[in-house]
Amino acid sequence: MAELGRAASRIDTSKPHPARMYDYYLGGKDHYEVDQQAAEKVVEINPGIKICAGTNRRFMHRATRYLAAAGVRQFLDIGTGIPTEPNLHQVAQSVAPEARVVYADNDPIVLTHAQALLRSTREGRTAYIHADVREPEKILAAQELRETLDMSQPVALSLNALLHFVPDEFHAYDLVERLVAALAPGSYLVLSHVTSDFAPDVWARVVDIYHRGGIPAQTRSRAEVERFFTGLELVEPGVEVPHRWRPDAETDANVTDADVSLYGAVARKP
């Protein structure tokens, strides 16, 4: 990838980035001092943020396994973030080796790690698009997507821990509607989103830290998260805190809703 060198030169280490802060919460090593400093301020205010990040990751694992077991063989993951194993394609292909996955993210540091996202099974395929969710038509028209996925067949659209970085002024609901409109009937939307429903004062301070770092952010209530699924058929148990969405052996039953402060759901396009 010749683009990798150009991507590295575009990485801004003068201000924090949400993908790199998320990497810090997950215990990764792909972040800079400015990210660590901002993330540690968040941890000081909200020690549960690391539980939040880990719970979200495990929700992605369960939702992906559920969809692969249900017969979905195509996935479009937008807001991919820095690769953390197992990545979505590894989870999907562990159930269905022929699964095809397209990743999309706008952060140059994710592009520098894109090779880790392209290690597919022999039967399946993965691709990466360097693009922003705020330009859905660019993602949908990308050659990488068209060469990897058959958009006339069902696709699982994954928007995990992404839309709280798309405040209302960026028309988040419209963006999701445009993406879902491009999917075939029988496709799915998987979404997780931070909420301040359980600890409003804490999350007001957390959002302020992101804003001061130049990162747009907005929490949403349960009703506001449910709105993303308008016109879709929610899979049981509907919009739920992720540690109660189809829990399995890796789910920590001792975490609190305030620690997690997320909603997650999976819904089918009729």
C-alpha positions as a LaTeX table, in Angstrom:
\begin{tabular}{lrrr}
\hline
Residue & $x$ (\AA) & $y$ (\AA) & $z$ (\AA) \\
\hline
Met1 & 0.00 & 0.00 & 0.00 \\
Ala2 & 1.71 & 3.14 & $-1.22$ \\
Glu3 & $-0.94$ & 5.10 & 0.62 \\
Leu4 & 0.38 & 3.92 & 3.98 \\
Gly5 & 3.39 & 6.23 & 3.90 \\
Arg6 & 1.20 & 9.20 & 3.04 \\
Ala7 & $-1.21$ & 8.25 & 5.82 \\
Ala8 & 1.58 & 8.18 & 8.40 \\
Ser9 & 2.61 & 11.68 & 7.39 \\
Arg10 & $-0.96$ & 12.90 & 7.97 \\
Ile11 & $-1.25$ & 11.61 & 11.54 \\
Asp12 & $-1.74$ & 14.62 & 13.83 \\
Thr13 & $-0.03$ & 13.99 & 17.16 \\
Ser14 & $-0.71$ & 17.50 & 18.45 \\
Lys15 & $-4.25$ & 16.70 & 19.60 \\
Pro16 & $-6.05$ & 13.57 & 20.82 \\
His17 & $-8.00$ & 11.29 & 18.52 \\
Pro18 & $-10.96$ & 9.13 & 19.64 \\
Ala19 & $-9.66$ & 5.94 & 17.98 \\
Arg20 & $-6.33$ & 6.27 & 19.76 \\
Met21 & $-8.02$ & 7.10 & 23.08 \\
Tyr22 & $-10.19$ & 4.01 & 22.63 \\
Asp23 & $-7.01$ & 2.01 & 22.01 \\
Tyr24 & $-5.70$ & 3.29 & 25.36 \\
Tyr25 & $-8.93$ & 2.26 & 27.15 \\
Leu26 & $-8.55$ & $-1.24$ & 25.70 \\
Gly27 & $-4.95$ & $-1.48$ & 26.89 \\
Gly28 & $-3.42$ & $-1.13$ & 23.42 \\
Lys29 & $-0.16$ & 0.50 & 22.42 \\
Asp30 & $-1.16$ & 2.42 & 19.28 \\
His31 & $-1.63$ & 5.85 & 20.79 \\
Tyr32 & 0.47 & 8.92 & 21.51 \\
Glu33 & 1.18 & 10.92 & 24.66 \\
Val34 & $-1.50$ & 13.47 & 23.79 \\
Asp35 & $-4.07$ & 10.64 & 23.56 \\
Gln36 & $-2.93$ & 9.10 & 26.83 \\
Gln37 & $-3.15$ & 12.43 & 28.62 \\
Ala38 & $-6.71$ & 13.06 & 27.41 \\
Ala39 & $-7.74$ & 9.46 & 28.12 \\
Glu40 & $-6.33$ & 9.60 & 31.64 \\
Lys41 & $-8.41$ & 12.72 & 32.31 \\
Val42 & $-11.46$ & 10.73 & 31.25 \\
Val43 & $-10.47$ & 7.78 & 33.44 \\
Glu44 & $-10.04$ & 10.13 & 36.42 \\
Ile45 & $-13.61$ & 11.37 & 35.98 \\
Asn46 & $-15.08$ & 8.06 & 34.86 \\
Pro47 & $-13.07$ & 4.96 & 35.89 \\
Gly48 & $-15.72$ & 2.83 & 34.20 \\
Ile49 & $-14.66$ & 4.02 & 30.74 \\
Lys50 & $-12.37$ & 1.00 & 30.35 \\
Ile51 & $-15.29$ & $-1.29$ & 31.23 \\
Cys52 & $-17.38$ & 0.64 & 28.70 \\
Ala53 & $-14.80$ & 0.07 & 25.94 \\
Gly54 & $-14.32$ & $-3.62$ & 26.74 \\
Thr55 & $-18.06$ & $-4.26$ & 26.96 \\
Asn56 & $-18.58$ & $-2.60$ & 23.59 \\
Arg57 & $-15.89$ & $-4.80$ & 22.06 \\
Arg58 & $-17.51$ & $-7.95$ & 23.41 \\
Phe59 & $-20.91$ & $-6.77$ & 22.11 \\
Met60 & $-19.36$ & $-6.58$ & 18.64 \\
His61 & $-18.12$ & $-10.15$ & 19.01 \\
Arg62 & $-21.54$ & $-11.49$ & 20.02 \\
Ala63 & $-23.50$ & $-9.51$ & 17.42 \\
Thr64 & $-21.14$ & $-10.64$ & 14.66 \\
Arg65 & $-21.31$ & $-14.29$ & 15.72 \\
Tyr66 & $-25.11$ & $-14.06$ & 15.92 \\
Leu67 & $-25.36$ & $-12.66$ & 12.39 \\
Ala68 & $-22.88$ & $-15.12$ & 10.90 \\
Ala69 & $-24.77$ & $-18.00$ & 12.53 \\
Ala70 & $-27.99$ & $-16.54$ & 11.10 \\
Gly71 & $-26.56$ & $-16.79$ & 7.59 \\
Val72 & $-25.13$ & $-13.32$ & 6.97 \\
Arg73 & $-22.00$ & $-13.57$ & 4.85 \\
Gln74 & $-21.28$ & $-9.90$ & 4.12 \\
Phe75 & $-20.29$ & $-7.17$ & 6.60 \\
Leu76 & $-19.62$ & $-3.45$ & 6.24 \\
Asp77 & $-17.90$ & $-2.06$ & 9.35 \\
Ile78 & $-17.69$ & 1.76 & 9.44 \\
Gly79 & $-15.64$ & 3.46 & 12.14 \\
Thr80 & $-13.42$ & 0.41 & 12.38 \\
Gly81 & $-10.81$ & 1.85 & 14.73 \\
Ile82 & $-7.32$ & 0.54 & 15.36 \\
Pro83 & $-7.25$ & $-3.25$ & 14.84 \\
Thr84 & $-7.67$ & $-5.19$ & 18.10 \\
Glu85 & $-7.84$ & $-8.96$ & 17.81 \\
Pro86 & $-10.14$ & $-10.60$ & 17.26 \\
Asn87 & $-11.26$ & $-8.17$ & 14.58 \\
Leu88 & $-14.73$ & $-8.37$ & 13.08 \\
His89 & $-13.63$ & $-10.44$ & 10.09 \\
Gln90 & $-11.90$ & $-12.93$ & 12.38 \\
Val91 & $-15.08$ & $-13.34$ & 14.43 \\
Ala92 & $-17.30$ & $-13.68$ & 11.34 \\
Gln93 & $-14.94$ & $-16.04$ & 9.54 \\
Ser94 & $-14.60$ & $-18.24$ & 12.63 \\
Val95 & $-18.28$ & $-19.06$ & 12.08 \\
Ala96 & $-18.38$ & $-18.73$ & 8.27 \\
Pro97 & $-14.93$ & $-18.88$ & 6.62 \\
Glu98 & $-16.42$ & $-17.56$ & 3.37 \\
Ala99 & $-17.61$ & $-14.31$ & 4.98 \\
Arg100 & $-16.60$ & $-11.07$ & 3.27 \\
Val101 & $-15.88$ & $-7.91$ & 5.23 \\
Val102 & $-15.26$ & $-4.31$ & 4.20 \\
Tyr103 & $-13.84$ & $-1.91$ & 6.77 \\
Ala104 & $-14.02$ & 1.89 & 6.57 \\
Asp105 & $-12.41$ & 4.53 & 8.76 \\
Asn106 & $-11.21$ & 8.11 & 8.31 \\
Asp107 & $-8.25$ & 8.04 & 10.71 \\
Pro108 & $-4.83$ & 7.83 & 9.02 \\
Ile109 & $-3.48$ & 5.70 & 11.90 \\
Val110 & $-6.09$ & 3.04 & 11.10 \\
Leu111 & $-4.91$ & 3.06 & 7.50 \\
Thr112 & $-1.35$ & 2.39 & 8.67 \\
His113 & $-2.66$ & $-0.77$ & 10.37 \\
Ala114 & $-4.91$ & $-1.78$ & 7.48 \\
Gln115 & $-2.82$ & $-4.83$ & 6.59 \\
Ala116 & $-3.95$ & $-6.42$ & 9.86 \\
Leu117 & $-7.54$ & $-5.99$ & 8.66 \\
Leu118 & $-6.84$ & $-7.69$ & 5.34 \\
Arg119 & $-5.72$ & $-11.11$ & 6.64 \\
Ser120 & $-8.73$ & $-13.04$ & 5.46 \\
Thr121 & $-9.39$ & $-16.75$ & 5.34 \\
Arg122 & $-8.71$ & $-18.37$ & 1.99 \\
Glu123 & $-12.45$ & $-18.75$ & 1.40 \\
Gly124 & $-13.41$ & $-15.20$ & 2.41 \\
Arg125 & $-12.21$ & $-11.73$ & 1.62 \\
Thr126 & $-11.58$ & $-8.41$ & 3.37 \\
Ala127 & $-11.03$ & $-4.87$ & 2.09 \\
Tyr128 & $-10.38$ & $-1.45$ & 3.60 \\
Ile129 & $-11.71$ & 1.98 & 2.57 \\
His130 & $-10.18$ & 5.18 & 3.88 \\
Ala131 & $-13.37$ & 7.24 & 4.20 \\
Asp132 & $-15.60$ & 9.18 & 6.60 \\
Val133 & $-19.09$ & 8.11 & 7.67 \\
Arg134 & $-20.18$ & 11.69 & 6.95 \\
Glu135 & $-19.67$ & 10.87 & 3.26 \\
Pro136 & $-21.81$ & 7.72 & 2.93 \\
Glu137 & $-22.06$ & 7.91 & $-0.85$ \\
Lys138 & $-18.26$ & 7.86 & $-1.10$ \\
Ile139 & $-18.17$ & 4.63 & 0.94 \\
Leu140 & $-20.98$ & 3.05 & $-1.06$ \\
Ala141 & $-19.37$ & 3.96 & $-4.38$ \\
Ala142 & $-15.87$ & 2.80 & $-3.39$ \\
Gln143 & $-14.29$ & 0.28 & $-5.73$ \\
Glu144 & $-13.09$ & $-1.76$ & $-2.74$ \\
Leu145 & $-16.67$ & $-2.22$ & $-1.57$ \\
Arg146 & $-18.05$ & $-3.04$ & $-5.00$ \\
Glu147 & $-15.32$ & $-5.61$ & $-5.63$ \\
Thr148 & $-15.84$ & $-7.31$ & $-2.25$ \\
Leu149 & $-19.56$ & $-7.19$ & $-1.47$ \\
Asp150 & $-22.62$ & $-7.97$ & $-3.56$ \\
Met151 & $-24.96$ & $-5.15$ & $-2.56$ \\
Ser152 & $-27.93$ & $-6.98$ & $-4.07$ \\
Gln153 & $-27.57$ & $-9.49$ & $-1.21$ \\
Pro154 & $-27.93$ & $-8.92$ & 2.56 \\
Val155 & $-25.14$ & $-7.01$ & 4.33 \\
Ala156 & $-24.64$ & $-6.41$ & 8.05 \\
Leu157 & $-23.82$ & $-2.72$ & 8.55 \\
Ser158 & $-21.80$ & $-2.23$ & 11.73 \\
Leu159 & $-21.69$ & 1.23 & 13.35 \\
Asn160 & $-20.24$ & 0.38 & 16.73 \\
Ala161 & $-19.14$ & 3.18 & 19.10 \\
Leu162 & $-19.17$ & 5.62 & 16.19 \\
Leu163 & $-22.24$ & 7.82 & 16.16 \\
His164 & $-21.56$ & 9.52 & 19.49 \\
Phe165 & $-18.79$ & 11.24 & 17.50 \\
Val166 & $-21.38$ & 12.45 & 14.98 \\
Pro167 & $-23.37$ & 15.18 & 16.76 \\
Asp168 & $-26.75$ & 16.36 & 15.50 \\
Glu169 & $-25.22$ & 19.17 & 13.45 \\
Phe170 & $-23.66$ & 16.48 & 11.23 \\
His171 & $-27.11$ & 14.89 & 10.65 \\
Ala172 & $-26.37$ & 11.48 & 12.16 \\
Tyr173 & $-29.88$ & 10.10 & 11.58 \\
Asp174 & $-29.83$ & 11.11 & 7.93 \\
Leu175 & $-26.42$ & 9.45 & 7.46 \\
Val176 & $-27.67$ & 6.16 & 8.89 \\
Glu177 & $-30.85$ & 6.33 & 6.81 \\
Arg178 & $-28.83$ & 6.83 & 3.62 \\
Leu179 & $-26.57$ & 3.89 & 4.42 \\
Val180 & $-29.44$ & 1.56 & 5.31 \\
Ala181 & $-31.34$ & 2.61 & 2.16 \\
Ala182 & $-28.49$ & 1.20 & 0.06 \\
Leu183 & $-28.77$ & $-2.24$ & 1.68 \\
Ala184 & $-30.79$ & $-5.13$ & 0.30 \\
Pro185 & $-33.83$ & $-6.47$ & 2.18 \\
Gly186 & $-32.70$ & $-8.95$ & 4.82 \\
Ser187 & $-29.71$ & $-6.80$ & 5.73 \\
Tyr188 & $-28.96$ & $-5.79$ & 9.33 \\
Leu189 & $-27.89$ & $-2.71$ & 11.25 \\
Val190 & $-25.63$ & $-3.26$ & 14.29 \\
Leu191 & $-25.12$ & $-0.18$ & 16.42 \\
Ser192 & $-23.74$ & 0.76 & 19.81 \\
His193 & $-23.78$ & 4.26 & 21.30 \\
Val194 & $-22.69$ & 5.99 & 24.50 \\
Thr195 & $-25.48$ & 7.30 & 26.73 \\
Ser196 & $-25.58$ & 9.62 & 29.72 \\
Asp197 & $-28.85$ & 8.07 & 30.96 \\
Phe198 & $-27.16$ & 6.39 & 33.95 \\
Ala199 & $-24.56$ & 9.01 & 34.96 \\
Pro200 & $-25.46$ & 12.37 & 33.39 \\
Asp201 & $-23.06$ & 14.53 & 35.41 \\
Val202 & $-20.10$ & 12.23 & 34.75 \\
Trp203 & $-20.75$ & 12.06 & 31.01 \\
Ala204 & $-21.23$ & 15.82 & 30.73 \\
Arg205 & $-17.67$ & 16.18 & 32.05 \\
Val206 & $-16.36$ & 13.41 & 29.78 \\
Val207 & $-17.90$ & 15.02 & 26.70 \\
Asp208 & $-16.32$ & 18.32 & 27.75 \\
Ile209 & $-12.86$ & 16.68 & 27.73 \\
Tyr210 & $-13.45$ & 15.45 & 24.18 \\
His211 & $-14.66$ & 18.87 & 23.09 \\
Arg212 & $-11.61$ & 20.56 & 24.60 \\
Gly213 & $-9.48$ & 18.13 & 22.60 \\
Gly214 & $-11.22$ & 19.22 & 19.40 \\
Ile215 & $-13.29$ & 16.02 & 19.15 \\
Pro216 & $-17.02$ & 16.41 & 18.41 \\
Ala217 & $-19.08$ & 14.21 & 20.74 \\
Gln218 & $-22.65$ & 13.80 & 21.91 \\
Thr219 & $-24.33$ & 11.25 & 24.16 \\
Arg220 & $-27.86$ & 10.12 & 23.32 \\
Ser221 & $-30.73$ & 8.75 & 25.37 \\
Arg222 & $-32.33$ & 5.36 & 24.86 \\
Ala223 & $-35.15$ & 6.93 & 22.83 \\
Glu224 & $-32.60$ & 8.77 & 20.67 \\
Val225 & $-30.67$ & 5.55 & 20.03 \\
Glu226 & $-33.90$ & 3.71 & 19.19 \\
Arg227 & $-34.58$ & 6.35 & 16.54 \\
Phe228 & $-31.62$ & 5.05 & 14.49 \\
Phe229 & $-33.59$ & 1.82 & 13.99 \\
Thr230 & $-36.74$ & 3.45 & 12.61 \\
Gly231 & $-38.33$ & 1.18 & 10.00 \\
Leu232 & $-36.23$ & $-1.82$ & 10.99 \\
Glu233 & $-37.14$ & $-4.97$ & 12.92 \\
Leu234 & $-35.23$ & $-5.11$ & 16.19 \\
Val235 & $-33.73$ & $-8.47$ & 17.16 \\
Glu236 & $-34.56$ & $-9.50$ & 20.74 \\
Pro237 & $-33.88$ & $-8.06$ & 23.29 \\
Gly238 & $-34.04$ & $-4.80$ & 21.32 \\
Val239 & $-32.10$ & $-1.71$ & 22.38 \\
Glu240 & $-30.33$ & $-2.76$ & 25.56 \\
Val241 & $-27.22$ & $-2.11$ & 27.62 \\
Pro242 & $-24.74$ & $-4.39$ & 25.83 \\
His243 & $-23.88$ & $-6.66$ & 28.75 \\
Arg244 & $-27.53$ & $-7.75$ & 28.69 \\
Trp245 & $-27.71$ & $-8.18$ & 24.91 \\
Arg246 & $-27.57$ & $-11.98$ & 24.47 \\
Pro247 & $-24.84$ & $-12.48$ & 27.12 \\
Asp248 & $-22.47$ & $-15.41$ & 26.87 \\
Ala249 & $-19.55$ & $-16.88$ & 28.80 \\
Glu250 & $-17.30$ & $-13.89$ & 28.12 \\
Thr251 & $-19.89$ & $-11.39$ & 29.43 \\
Asp252 & $-19.08$ & $-9.87$ & 32.82 \\
Ala253 & $-22.32$ & $-10.08$ & 34.79 \\
Asn254 & $-20.94$ & $-7.90$ & 37.60 \\
Val255 & $-20.61$ & $-4.64$ & 35.65 \\
Thr256 & $-23.12$ & $-1.87$ & 36.30 \\
Asp257 & $-25.19$ & 0.04 & 33.77 \\
Ala258 & $-23.40$ & 3.23 & 34.84 \\
Asp259 & $-20.00$ & 1.65 & 34.16 \\
Val260 & $-21.07$ & 0.54 & 30.70 \\
Ser261 & $-23.17$ & 3.60 & 29.76 \\
Leu262 & $-23.88$ & 2.22 & 26.31 \\
Tyr263 & $-26.85$ & 1.03 & 24.34 \\
Gly264 & $-26.55$ & $-1.59$ & 21.64 \\
Ala265 & $-28.91$ & $-3.36$ & 19.28 \\
Val266 & $-29.21$ & $-5.38$ & 16.09 \\
Ala267 & $-32.09$ & $-4.87$ & 13.66 \\
Arg268 & $-33.16$ & $-6.40$ & 10.35 \\
Lys269 & $-34.22$ & $-4.50$ & 7.24 \\
Pro270 & $-37.52$ & $-6.00$ & 6.05 \\
\hline
\end{tabular}
